[in-house]
Short mmCIF file of C-alpha atoms and ligand atoms in Angstrom, two decimals:
data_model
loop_
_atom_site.label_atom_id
_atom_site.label_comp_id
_atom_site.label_asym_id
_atom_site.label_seq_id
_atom_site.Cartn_x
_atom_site.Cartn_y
_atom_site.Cartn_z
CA UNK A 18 110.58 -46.97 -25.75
CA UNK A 19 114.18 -46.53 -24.46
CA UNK A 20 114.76 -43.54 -22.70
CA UNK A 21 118.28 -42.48 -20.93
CA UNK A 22 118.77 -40.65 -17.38
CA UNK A 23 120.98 -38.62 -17.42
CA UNK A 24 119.96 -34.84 -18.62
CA UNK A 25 123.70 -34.27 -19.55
CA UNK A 26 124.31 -35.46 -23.18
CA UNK A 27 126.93 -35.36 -26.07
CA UNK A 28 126.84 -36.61 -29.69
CA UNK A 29 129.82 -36.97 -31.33
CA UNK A 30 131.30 -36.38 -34.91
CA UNK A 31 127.74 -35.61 -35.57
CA UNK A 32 127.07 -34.03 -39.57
CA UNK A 33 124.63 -30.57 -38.74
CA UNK A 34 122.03 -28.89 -40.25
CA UNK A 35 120.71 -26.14 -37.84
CA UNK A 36 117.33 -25.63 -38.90
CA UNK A 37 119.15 -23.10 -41.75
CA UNK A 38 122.20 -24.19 -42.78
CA UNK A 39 124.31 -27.52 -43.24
CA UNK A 40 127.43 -27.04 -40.63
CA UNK A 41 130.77 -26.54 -43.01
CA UNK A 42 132.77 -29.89 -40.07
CA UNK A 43 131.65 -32.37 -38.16
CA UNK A 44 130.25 -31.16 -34.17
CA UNK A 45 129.71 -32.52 -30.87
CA UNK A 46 126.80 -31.04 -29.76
CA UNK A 47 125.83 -31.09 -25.57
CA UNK A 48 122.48 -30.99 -24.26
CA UNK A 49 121.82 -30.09 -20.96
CA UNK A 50 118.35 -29.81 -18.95
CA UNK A 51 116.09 -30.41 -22.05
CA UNK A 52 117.83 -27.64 -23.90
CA UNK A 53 121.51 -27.19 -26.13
CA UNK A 54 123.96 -26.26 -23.97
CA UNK A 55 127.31 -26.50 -26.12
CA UNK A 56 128.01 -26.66 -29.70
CA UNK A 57 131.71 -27.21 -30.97
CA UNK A 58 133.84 -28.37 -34.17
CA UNK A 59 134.90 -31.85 -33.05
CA UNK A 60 138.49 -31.73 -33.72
CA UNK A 61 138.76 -28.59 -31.58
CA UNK A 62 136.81 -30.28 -28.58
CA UNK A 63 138.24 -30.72 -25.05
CA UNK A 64 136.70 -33.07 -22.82
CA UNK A 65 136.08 -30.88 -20.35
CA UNK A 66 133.70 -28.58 -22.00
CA UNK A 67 131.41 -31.42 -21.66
CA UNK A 68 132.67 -33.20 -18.48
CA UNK A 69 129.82 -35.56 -17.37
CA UNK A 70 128.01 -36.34 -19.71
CA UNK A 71 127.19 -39.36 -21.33
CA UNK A 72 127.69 -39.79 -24.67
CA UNK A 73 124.04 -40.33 -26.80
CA UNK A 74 124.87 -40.86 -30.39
CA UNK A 75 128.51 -40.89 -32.76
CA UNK A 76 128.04 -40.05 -36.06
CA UNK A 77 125.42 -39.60 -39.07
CA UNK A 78 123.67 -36.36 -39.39
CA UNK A 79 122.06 -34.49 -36.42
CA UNK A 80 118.79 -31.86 -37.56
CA UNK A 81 116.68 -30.43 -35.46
CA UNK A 82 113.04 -32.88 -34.66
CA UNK A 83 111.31 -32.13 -37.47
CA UNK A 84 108.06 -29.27 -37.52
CA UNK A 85 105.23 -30.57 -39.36
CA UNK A 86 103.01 -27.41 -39.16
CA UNK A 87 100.23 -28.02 -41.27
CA UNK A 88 97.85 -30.95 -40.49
CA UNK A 89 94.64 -32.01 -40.45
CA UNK A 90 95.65 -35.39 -38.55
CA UNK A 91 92.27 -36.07 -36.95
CA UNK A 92 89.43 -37.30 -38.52
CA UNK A 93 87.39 -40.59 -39.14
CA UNK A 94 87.01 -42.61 -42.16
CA UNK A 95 88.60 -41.80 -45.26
CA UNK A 96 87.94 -40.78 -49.44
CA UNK A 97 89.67 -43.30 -51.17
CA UNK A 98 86.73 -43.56 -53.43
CA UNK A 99 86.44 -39.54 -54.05
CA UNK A 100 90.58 -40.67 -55.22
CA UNK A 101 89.66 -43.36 -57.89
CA UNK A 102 86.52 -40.46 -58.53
CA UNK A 103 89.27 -37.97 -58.90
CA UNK A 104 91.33 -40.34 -61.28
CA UNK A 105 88.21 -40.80 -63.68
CA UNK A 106 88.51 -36.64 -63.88
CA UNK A 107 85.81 -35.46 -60.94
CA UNK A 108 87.47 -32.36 -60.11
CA UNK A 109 87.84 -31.72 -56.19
CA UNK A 110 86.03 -28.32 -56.48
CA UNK A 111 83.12 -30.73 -58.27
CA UNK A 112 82.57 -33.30 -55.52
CA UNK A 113 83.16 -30.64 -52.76
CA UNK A 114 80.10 -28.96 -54.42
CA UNK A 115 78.07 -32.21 -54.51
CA UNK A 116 78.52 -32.64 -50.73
CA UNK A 117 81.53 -35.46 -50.65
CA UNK A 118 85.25 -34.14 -50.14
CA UNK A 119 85.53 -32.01 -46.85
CA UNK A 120 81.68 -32.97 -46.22
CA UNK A 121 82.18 -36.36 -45.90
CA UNK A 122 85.25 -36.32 -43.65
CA UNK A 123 82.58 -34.22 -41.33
CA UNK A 124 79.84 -36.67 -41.68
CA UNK A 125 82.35 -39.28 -40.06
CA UNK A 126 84.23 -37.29 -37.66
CA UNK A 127 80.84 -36.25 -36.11
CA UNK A 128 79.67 -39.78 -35.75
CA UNK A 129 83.17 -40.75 -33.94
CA UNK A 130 83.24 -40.13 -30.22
CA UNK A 131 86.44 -38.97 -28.84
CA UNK A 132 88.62 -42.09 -28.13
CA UNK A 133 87.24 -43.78 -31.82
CA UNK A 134 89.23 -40.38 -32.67
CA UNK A 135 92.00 -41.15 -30.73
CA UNK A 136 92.11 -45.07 -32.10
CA UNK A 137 92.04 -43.38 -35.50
CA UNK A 138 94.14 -40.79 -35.37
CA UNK A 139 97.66 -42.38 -33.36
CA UNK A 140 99.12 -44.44 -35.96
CA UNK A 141 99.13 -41.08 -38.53
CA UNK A 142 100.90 -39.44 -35.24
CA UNK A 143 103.06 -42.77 -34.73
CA UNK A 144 104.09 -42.46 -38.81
CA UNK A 145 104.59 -38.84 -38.60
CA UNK A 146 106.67 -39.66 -35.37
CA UNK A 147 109.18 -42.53 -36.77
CA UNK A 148 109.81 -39.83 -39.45
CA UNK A 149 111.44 -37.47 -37.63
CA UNK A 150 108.45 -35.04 -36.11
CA UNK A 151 108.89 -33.57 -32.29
CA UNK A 152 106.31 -30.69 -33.24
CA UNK A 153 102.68 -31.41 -34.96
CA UNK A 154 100.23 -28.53 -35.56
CA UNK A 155 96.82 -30.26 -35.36
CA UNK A 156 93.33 -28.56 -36.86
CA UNK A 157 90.00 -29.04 -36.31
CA UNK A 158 87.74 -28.66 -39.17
CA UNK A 159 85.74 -31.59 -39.96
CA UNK A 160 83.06 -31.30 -37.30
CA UNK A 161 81.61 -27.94 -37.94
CA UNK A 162 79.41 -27.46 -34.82
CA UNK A 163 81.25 -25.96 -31.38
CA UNK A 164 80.58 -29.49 -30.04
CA UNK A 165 82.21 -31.30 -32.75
CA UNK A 166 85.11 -28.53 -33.67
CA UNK A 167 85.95 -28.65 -29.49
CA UNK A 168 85.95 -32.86 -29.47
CA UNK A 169 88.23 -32.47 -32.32
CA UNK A 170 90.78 -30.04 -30.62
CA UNK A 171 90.47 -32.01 -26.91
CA UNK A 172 91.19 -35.40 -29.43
CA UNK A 173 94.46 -33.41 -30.63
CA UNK A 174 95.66 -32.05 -27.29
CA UNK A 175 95.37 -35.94 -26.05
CA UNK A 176 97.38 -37.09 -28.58
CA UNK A 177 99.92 -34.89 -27.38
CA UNK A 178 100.21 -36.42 -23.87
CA UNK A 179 99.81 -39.85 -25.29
CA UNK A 180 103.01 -39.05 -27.66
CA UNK A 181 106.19 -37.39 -26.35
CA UNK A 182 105.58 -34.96 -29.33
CA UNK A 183 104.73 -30.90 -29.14
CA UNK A 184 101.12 -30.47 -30.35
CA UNK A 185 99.76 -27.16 -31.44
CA UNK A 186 95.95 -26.80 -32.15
CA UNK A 187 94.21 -24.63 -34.34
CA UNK A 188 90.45 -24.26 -34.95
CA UNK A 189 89.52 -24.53 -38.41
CA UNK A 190 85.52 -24.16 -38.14
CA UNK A 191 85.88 -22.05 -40.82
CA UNK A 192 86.51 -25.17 -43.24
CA UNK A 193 83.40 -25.62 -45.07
CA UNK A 194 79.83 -24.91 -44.73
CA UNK A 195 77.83 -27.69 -43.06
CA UNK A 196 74.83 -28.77 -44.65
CA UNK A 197 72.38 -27.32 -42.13
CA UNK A 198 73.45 -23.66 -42.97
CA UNK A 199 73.44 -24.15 -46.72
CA UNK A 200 72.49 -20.67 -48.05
CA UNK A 201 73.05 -18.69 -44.48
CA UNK A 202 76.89 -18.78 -44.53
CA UNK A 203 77.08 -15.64 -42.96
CA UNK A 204 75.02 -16.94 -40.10
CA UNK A 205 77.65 -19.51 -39.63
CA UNK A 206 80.21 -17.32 -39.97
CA UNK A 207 78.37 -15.53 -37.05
CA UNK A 208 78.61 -19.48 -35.03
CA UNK A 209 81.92 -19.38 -35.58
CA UNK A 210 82.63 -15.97 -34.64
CA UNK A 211 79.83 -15.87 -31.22
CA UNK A 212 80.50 -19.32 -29.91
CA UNK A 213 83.17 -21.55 -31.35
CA UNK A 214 86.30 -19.40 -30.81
CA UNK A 215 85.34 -18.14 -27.87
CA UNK A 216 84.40 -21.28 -26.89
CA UNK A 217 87.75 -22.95 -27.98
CA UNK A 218 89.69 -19.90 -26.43
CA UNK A 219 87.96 -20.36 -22.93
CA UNK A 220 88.58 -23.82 -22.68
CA UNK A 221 92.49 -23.02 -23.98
CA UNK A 222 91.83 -25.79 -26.81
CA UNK A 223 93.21 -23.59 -29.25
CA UNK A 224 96.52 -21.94 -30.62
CA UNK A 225 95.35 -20.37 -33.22
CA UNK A 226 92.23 -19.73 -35.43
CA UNK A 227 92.49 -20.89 -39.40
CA UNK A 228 90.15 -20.63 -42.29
CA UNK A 229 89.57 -21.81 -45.76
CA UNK A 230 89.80 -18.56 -48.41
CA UNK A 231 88.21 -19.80 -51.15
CA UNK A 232 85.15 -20.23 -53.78
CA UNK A 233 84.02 -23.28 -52.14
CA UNK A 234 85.01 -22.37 -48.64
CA UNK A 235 84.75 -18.29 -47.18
CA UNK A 236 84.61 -15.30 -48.93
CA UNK A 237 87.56 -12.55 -47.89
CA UNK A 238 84.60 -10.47 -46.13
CA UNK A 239 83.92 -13.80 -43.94
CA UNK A 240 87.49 -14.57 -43.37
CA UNK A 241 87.67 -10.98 -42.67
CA UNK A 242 85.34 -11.07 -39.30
CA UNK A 243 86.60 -14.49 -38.38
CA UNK A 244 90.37 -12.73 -37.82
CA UNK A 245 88.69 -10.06 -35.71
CA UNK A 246 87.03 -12.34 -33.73
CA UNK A 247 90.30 -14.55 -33.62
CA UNK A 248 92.56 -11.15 -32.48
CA UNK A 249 89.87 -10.17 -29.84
CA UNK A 250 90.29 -13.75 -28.06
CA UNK A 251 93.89 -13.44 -28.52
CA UNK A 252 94.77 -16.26 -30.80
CA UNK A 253 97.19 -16.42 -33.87
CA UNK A 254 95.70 -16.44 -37.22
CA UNK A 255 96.73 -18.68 -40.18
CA UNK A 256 94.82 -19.25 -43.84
CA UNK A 257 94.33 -21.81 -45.98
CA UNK A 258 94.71 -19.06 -49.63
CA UNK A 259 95.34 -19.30 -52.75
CA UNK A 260 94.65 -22.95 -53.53
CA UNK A 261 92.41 -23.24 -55.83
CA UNK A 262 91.87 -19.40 -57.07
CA UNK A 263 93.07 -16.07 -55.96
CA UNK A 264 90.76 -14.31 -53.90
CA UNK A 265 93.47 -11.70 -51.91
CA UNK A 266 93.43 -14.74 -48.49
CA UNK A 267 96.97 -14.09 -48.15
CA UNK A 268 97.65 -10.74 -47.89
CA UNK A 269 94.23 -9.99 -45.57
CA UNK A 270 95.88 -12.92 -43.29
CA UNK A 271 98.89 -10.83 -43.86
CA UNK A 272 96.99 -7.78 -42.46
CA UNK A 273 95.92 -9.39 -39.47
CA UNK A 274 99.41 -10.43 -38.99
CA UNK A 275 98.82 -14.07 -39.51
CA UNK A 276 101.54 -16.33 -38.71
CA UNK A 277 101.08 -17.89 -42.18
CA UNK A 278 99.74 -18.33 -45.57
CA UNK A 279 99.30 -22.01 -46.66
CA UNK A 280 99.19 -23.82 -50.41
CA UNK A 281 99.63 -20.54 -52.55
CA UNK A 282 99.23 -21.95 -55.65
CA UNK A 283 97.53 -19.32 -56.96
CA UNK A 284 99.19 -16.63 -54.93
CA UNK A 285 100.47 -13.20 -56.63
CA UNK A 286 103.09 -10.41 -56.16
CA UNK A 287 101.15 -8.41 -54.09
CA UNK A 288 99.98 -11.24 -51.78
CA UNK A 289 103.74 -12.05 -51.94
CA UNK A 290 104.42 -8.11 -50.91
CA UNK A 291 102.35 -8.29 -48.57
CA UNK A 292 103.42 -11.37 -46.72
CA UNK A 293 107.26 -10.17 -46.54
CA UNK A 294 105.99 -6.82 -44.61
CA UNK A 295 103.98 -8.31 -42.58
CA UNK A 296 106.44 -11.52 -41.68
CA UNK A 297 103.81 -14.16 -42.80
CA UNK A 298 105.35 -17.86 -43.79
CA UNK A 299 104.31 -19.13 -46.86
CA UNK A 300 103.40 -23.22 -45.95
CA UNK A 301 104.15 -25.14 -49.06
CA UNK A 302 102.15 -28.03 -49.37
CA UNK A 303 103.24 -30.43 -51.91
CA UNK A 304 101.59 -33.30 -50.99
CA UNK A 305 98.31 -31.37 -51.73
CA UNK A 306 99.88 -30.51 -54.84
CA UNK A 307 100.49 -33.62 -55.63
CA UNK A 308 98.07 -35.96 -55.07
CA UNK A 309 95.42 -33.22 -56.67
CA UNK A 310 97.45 -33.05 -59.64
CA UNK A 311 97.79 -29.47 -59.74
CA UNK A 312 99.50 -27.94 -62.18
CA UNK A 313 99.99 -24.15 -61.01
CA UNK A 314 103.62 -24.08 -59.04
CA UNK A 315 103.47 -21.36 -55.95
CA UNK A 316 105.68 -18.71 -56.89
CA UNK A 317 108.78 -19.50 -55.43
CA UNK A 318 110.98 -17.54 -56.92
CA UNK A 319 109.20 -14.25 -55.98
CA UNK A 320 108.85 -15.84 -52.59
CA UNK A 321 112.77 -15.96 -52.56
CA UNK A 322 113.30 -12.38 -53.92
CA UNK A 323 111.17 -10.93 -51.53
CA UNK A 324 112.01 -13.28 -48.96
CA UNK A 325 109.61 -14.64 -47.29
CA UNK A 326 110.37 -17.67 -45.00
CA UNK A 327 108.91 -21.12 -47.06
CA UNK A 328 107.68 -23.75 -44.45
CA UNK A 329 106.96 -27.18 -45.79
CA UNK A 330 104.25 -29.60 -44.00
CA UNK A 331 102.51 -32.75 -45.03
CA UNK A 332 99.02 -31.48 -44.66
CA UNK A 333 98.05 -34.44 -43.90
CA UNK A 334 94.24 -35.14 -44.55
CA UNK A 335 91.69 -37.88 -45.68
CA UNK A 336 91.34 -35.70 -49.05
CA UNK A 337 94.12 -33.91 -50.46
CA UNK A 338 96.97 -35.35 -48.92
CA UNK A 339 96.29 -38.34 -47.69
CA UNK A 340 100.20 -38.53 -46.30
CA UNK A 341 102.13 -38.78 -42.79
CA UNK A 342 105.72 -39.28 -44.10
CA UNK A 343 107.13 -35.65 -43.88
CA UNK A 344 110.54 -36.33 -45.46
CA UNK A 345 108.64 -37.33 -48.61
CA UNK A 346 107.33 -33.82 -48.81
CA UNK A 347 111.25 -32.55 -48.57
CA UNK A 348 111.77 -34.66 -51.73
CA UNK A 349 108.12 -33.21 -53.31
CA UNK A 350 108.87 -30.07 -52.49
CA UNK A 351 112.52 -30.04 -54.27
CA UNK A 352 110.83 -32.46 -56.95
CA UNK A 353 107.87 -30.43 -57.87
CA UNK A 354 108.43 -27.18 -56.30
CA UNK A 355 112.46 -26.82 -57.21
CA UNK A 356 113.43 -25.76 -53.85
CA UNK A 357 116.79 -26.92 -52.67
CA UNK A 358 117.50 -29.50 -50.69
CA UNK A 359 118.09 -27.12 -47.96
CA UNK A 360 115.47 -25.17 -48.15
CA UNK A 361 113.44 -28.12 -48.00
CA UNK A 362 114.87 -28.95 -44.98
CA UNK A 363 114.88 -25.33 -43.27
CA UNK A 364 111.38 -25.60 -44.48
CA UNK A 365 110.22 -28.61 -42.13
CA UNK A 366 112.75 -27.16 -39.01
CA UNK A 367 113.20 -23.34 -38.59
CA UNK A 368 110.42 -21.91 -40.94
CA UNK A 369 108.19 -24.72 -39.95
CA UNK A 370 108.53 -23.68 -36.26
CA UNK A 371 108.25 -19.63 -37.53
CA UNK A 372 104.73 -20.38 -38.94
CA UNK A 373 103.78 -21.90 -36.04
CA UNK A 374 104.86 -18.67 -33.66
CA UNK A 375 107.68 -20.65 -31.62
CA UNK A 376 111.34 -19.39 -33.74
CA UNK A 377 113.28 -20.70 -30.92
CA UNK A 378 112.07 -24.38 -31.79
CA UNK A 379 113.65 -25.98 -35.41
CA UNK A 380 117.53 -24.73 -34.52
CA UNK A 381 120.27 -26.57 -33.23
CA UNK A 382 121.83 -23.70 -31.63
CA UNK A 383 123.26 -22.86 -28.13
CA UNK A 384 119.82 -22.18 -25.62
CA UNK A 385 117.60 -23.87 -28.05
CA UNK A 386 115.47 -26.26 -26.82
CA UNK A 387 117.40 -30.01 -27.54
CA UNK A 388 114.45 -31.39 -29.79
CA UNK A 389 116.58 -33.73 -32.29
CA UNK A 390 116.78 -36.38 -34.94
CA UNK A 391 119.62 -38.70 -35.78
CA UNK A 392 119.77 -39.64 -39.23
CA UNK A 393 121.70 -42.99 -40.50
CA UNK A 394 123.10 -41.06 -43.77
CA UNK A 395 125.83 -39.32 -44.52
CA UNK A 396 124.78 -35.74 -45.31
CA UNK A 397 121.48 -33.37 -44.77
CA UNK A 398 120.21 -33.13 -48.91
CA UNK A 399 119.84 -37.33 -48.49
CA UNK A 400 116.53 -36.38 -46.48
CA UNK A 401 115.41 -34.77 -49.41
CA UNK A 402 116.73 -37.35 -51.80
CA UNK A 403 116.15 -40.29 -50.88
CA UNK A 404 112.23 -41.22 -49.72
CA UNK A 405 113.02 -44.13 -47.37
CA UNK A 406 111.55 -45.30 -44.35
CA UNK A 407 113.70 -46.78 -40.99
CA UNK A 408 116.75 -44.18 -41.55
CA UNK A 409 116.33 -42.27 -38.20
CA UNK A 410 118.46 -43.65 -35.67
CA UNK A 411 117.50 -41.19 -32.44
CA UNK A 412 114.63 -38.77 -31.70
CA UNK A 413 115.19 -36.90 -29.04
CA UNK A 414 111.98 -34.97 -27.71
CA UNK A 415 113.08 -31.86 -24.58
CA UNK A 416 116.34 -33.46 -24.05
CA UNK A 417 115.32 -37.04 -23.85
CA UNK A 418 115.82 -39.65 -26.14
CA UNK A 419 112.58 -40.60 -26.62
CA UNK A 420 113.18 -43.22 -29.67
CA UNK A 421 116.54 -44.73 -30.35
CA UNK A 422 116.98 -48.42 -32.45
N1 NIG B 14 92.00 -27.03 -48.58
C1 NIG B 14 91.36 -27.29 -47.61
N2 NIG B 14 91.66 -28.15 -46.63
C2 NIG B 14 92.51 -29.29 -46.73
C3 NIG B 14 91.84 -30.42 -47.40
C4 NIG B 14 90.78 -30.95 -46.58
C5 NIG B 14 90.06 -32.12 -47.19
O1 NIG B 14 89.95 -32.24 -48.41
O2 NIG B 14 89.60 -32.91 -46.34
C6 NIG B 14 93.85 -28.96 -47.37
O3 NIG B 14 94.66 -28.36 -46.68
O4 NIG B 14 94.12 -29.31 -48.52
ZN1 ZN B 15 95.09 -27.88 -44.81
#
């Protein structure tokens, strides 16, 4: 992995998007001890604004490292026959409720000790990597006991010092019920609640607490006591809503000030409302989207008039989105969803790194930390245009270039 030593850097000519906006002329951009220290228009630079420094990259496109904020990136095994199911018209709600989709990813993560995780897990971190990604948000959610949910989160925070890559964790025990409480879901609720966040929070395992708001996963009254429980242990609260049916998910998250609202599908003006006062992101996932075959589109264009932030993430997961290449979900999300280019890409930099609680991260802007990609194209929208592997030249990770071909 080449890596350079000097912490002063400068790329030249570069094309940038910010993490908001495409740059109207070309910039050198200096780093300096991990974060940006200078940002000019090239044809006005003078070489002493950046005396020292060595120069990293000349030109293509400079972004911000991508922020892939929705995950589920560990687990063991894998549903490719609940996908050829799904194909012959088993709906997901239909094998969930026969015990295979979410289910069955737990009855294989629970059997995996922690470095079969590990083995498992690092090439969907390694393909989310040579796409661009310098921040991963990681959930648990397929083990379902505190044992199992806390060997999922220590699997994710080792990933993140086996990768030069930001992880964030967030318990998701709150994922499904697991078969031994079928019929007493309040009573795991109560688990969840009593001994798995507290248990996650004492051990610092996670970032935030998550749940899934929906028919086949927790009513609003559950979701309702996991938040308090999440608030009174300090951690940030996100929610899986509006998926598969409305059931209100988003705008309780948005009452318990929940850094975000993810899928949406289903979601309506109020929950929309709601989310703008309270600052929530909506996390598009059209990978989800896609490879369920769903038909109902979020409502972006409410999202825009009331304007709330729209972060896009892979989701990637054995079930619904079996995917680790975000920039495909920057051409999904324009193909499908009929964002922009650009908002795609704000999407999977600055709002990315909003709905994960860190808005300094996703910007290429003066005294923000120097995490960076370096594309081999011409201009920002070709992320979103094009779905090709191999065109990222540099990825620089706290001021380092930490992959460069
Ligand atoms: N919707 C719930 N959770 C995941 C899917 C998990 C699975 O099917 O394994 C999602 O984000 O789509
Ligand atoms: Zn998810």
């Amino acid at each position: 992995m080449p890596t350079q030593s000097t912490s002063k850097r400068l790329w030249r000519d570069v094309q940038v998007f910010d993490g908001l906006v495409q740059l109207s002329e070309a910039m050198n951009v200096l780093v300096e001890d991990g974060r940006i220290a200078g940002l000019w228009p090239a044809r006005e630079f003078n070489e002493a604004c950046a005396e020292g420094a060595a120069c990293a990259g000349r030109g293509g496109v400079l972004t911000p490292g991508l922020v892939d904020c929705h995950t589920h990136l560990v687990y063991a095994g894998n549903r490719a026959g609940e996908f050829e199911q799904r194909l012959e018209g088993v709906s997901y709600e239909e094998i969930a409720r026969a015990g295979g989709g979410i289910l069955s990813s737990v009855r294989a993560t629970r059997a995996a000790s922690e470095d079969e995780l590990i083995a498992a897990s690092l090439p969907r971190l390694d393909a989310l990597l040579a796409d661009g990604v310098t921040t991963v948000e990681i959930k648990s959610g397929y083990g379902l006991t505190v044992a199992d949910e806390l060997k999922m989160l220590r699997v994710a925070r080792r990933l993140g010092q086996l990768r030069p890559v930001r992880v964030l964790t967030t318990l998701l025990g709150a994922h499904a019920l697991p078969p031994e409480y079928a019929g007493r879901a309040d009573d795991y609720v109560s688990l969840v609640c009593e001994e798995m966040i507290p248990a996650a929070a004492a051990e610092g395992l996670a970032d935030a607490v998550d749940v899934f708001c929906e028919g086949i996963g927790f009513s609003p009254a559950q979701c309702e006591r996991i938040y308090q429980a999440a608030k009174a242990h300090g951690l940030a609260i996100k929610a899986h809503a509006e998926q598969l049916s409305n059931l209100g998910g988003s705008a309780l998250a948005a009452r318990y000030g929940a850094l975000s609202a993810d899928h949406i599908e289903y979601l309506d003006e109020a929950g929309v409302r709601a989310m703008a006062e309270a600052g929530t992101v909506a996390v598009l996932l059209p990978g989800a989207f896609h490879v369920l075959r769903e038909t109902r589109l979020p409502p972006i264009e409410l999202l825009r008039q009331y304007g709330v932030p729209m972060a896009v993430a892979s989701d990637a997961n054995p079930g619904t989105s079996p995917i680790c290449m975000p920039t495909l979900m920057a051409n999904l999300a324009c193909t499908l969803f009929r964002l922009t280019p650009r908002e795609a890409l704000a999407g999977m930099t600055a709002h990315g790194a909003r709905a994960l609680g860190l808005p300094d991260l996703g910007r290429i802007a003066v005294g923000a930390p120097a995490d960076l990609c370096l594309w081999d194209i011409q201009q920002p929208a070709e992320l979103a245009y094009a779905v090709q592997a191999g065109r990222l030249r540099q990825r620089v990770f706290k001021g380092e270039v930490v992959y460069a071909r």
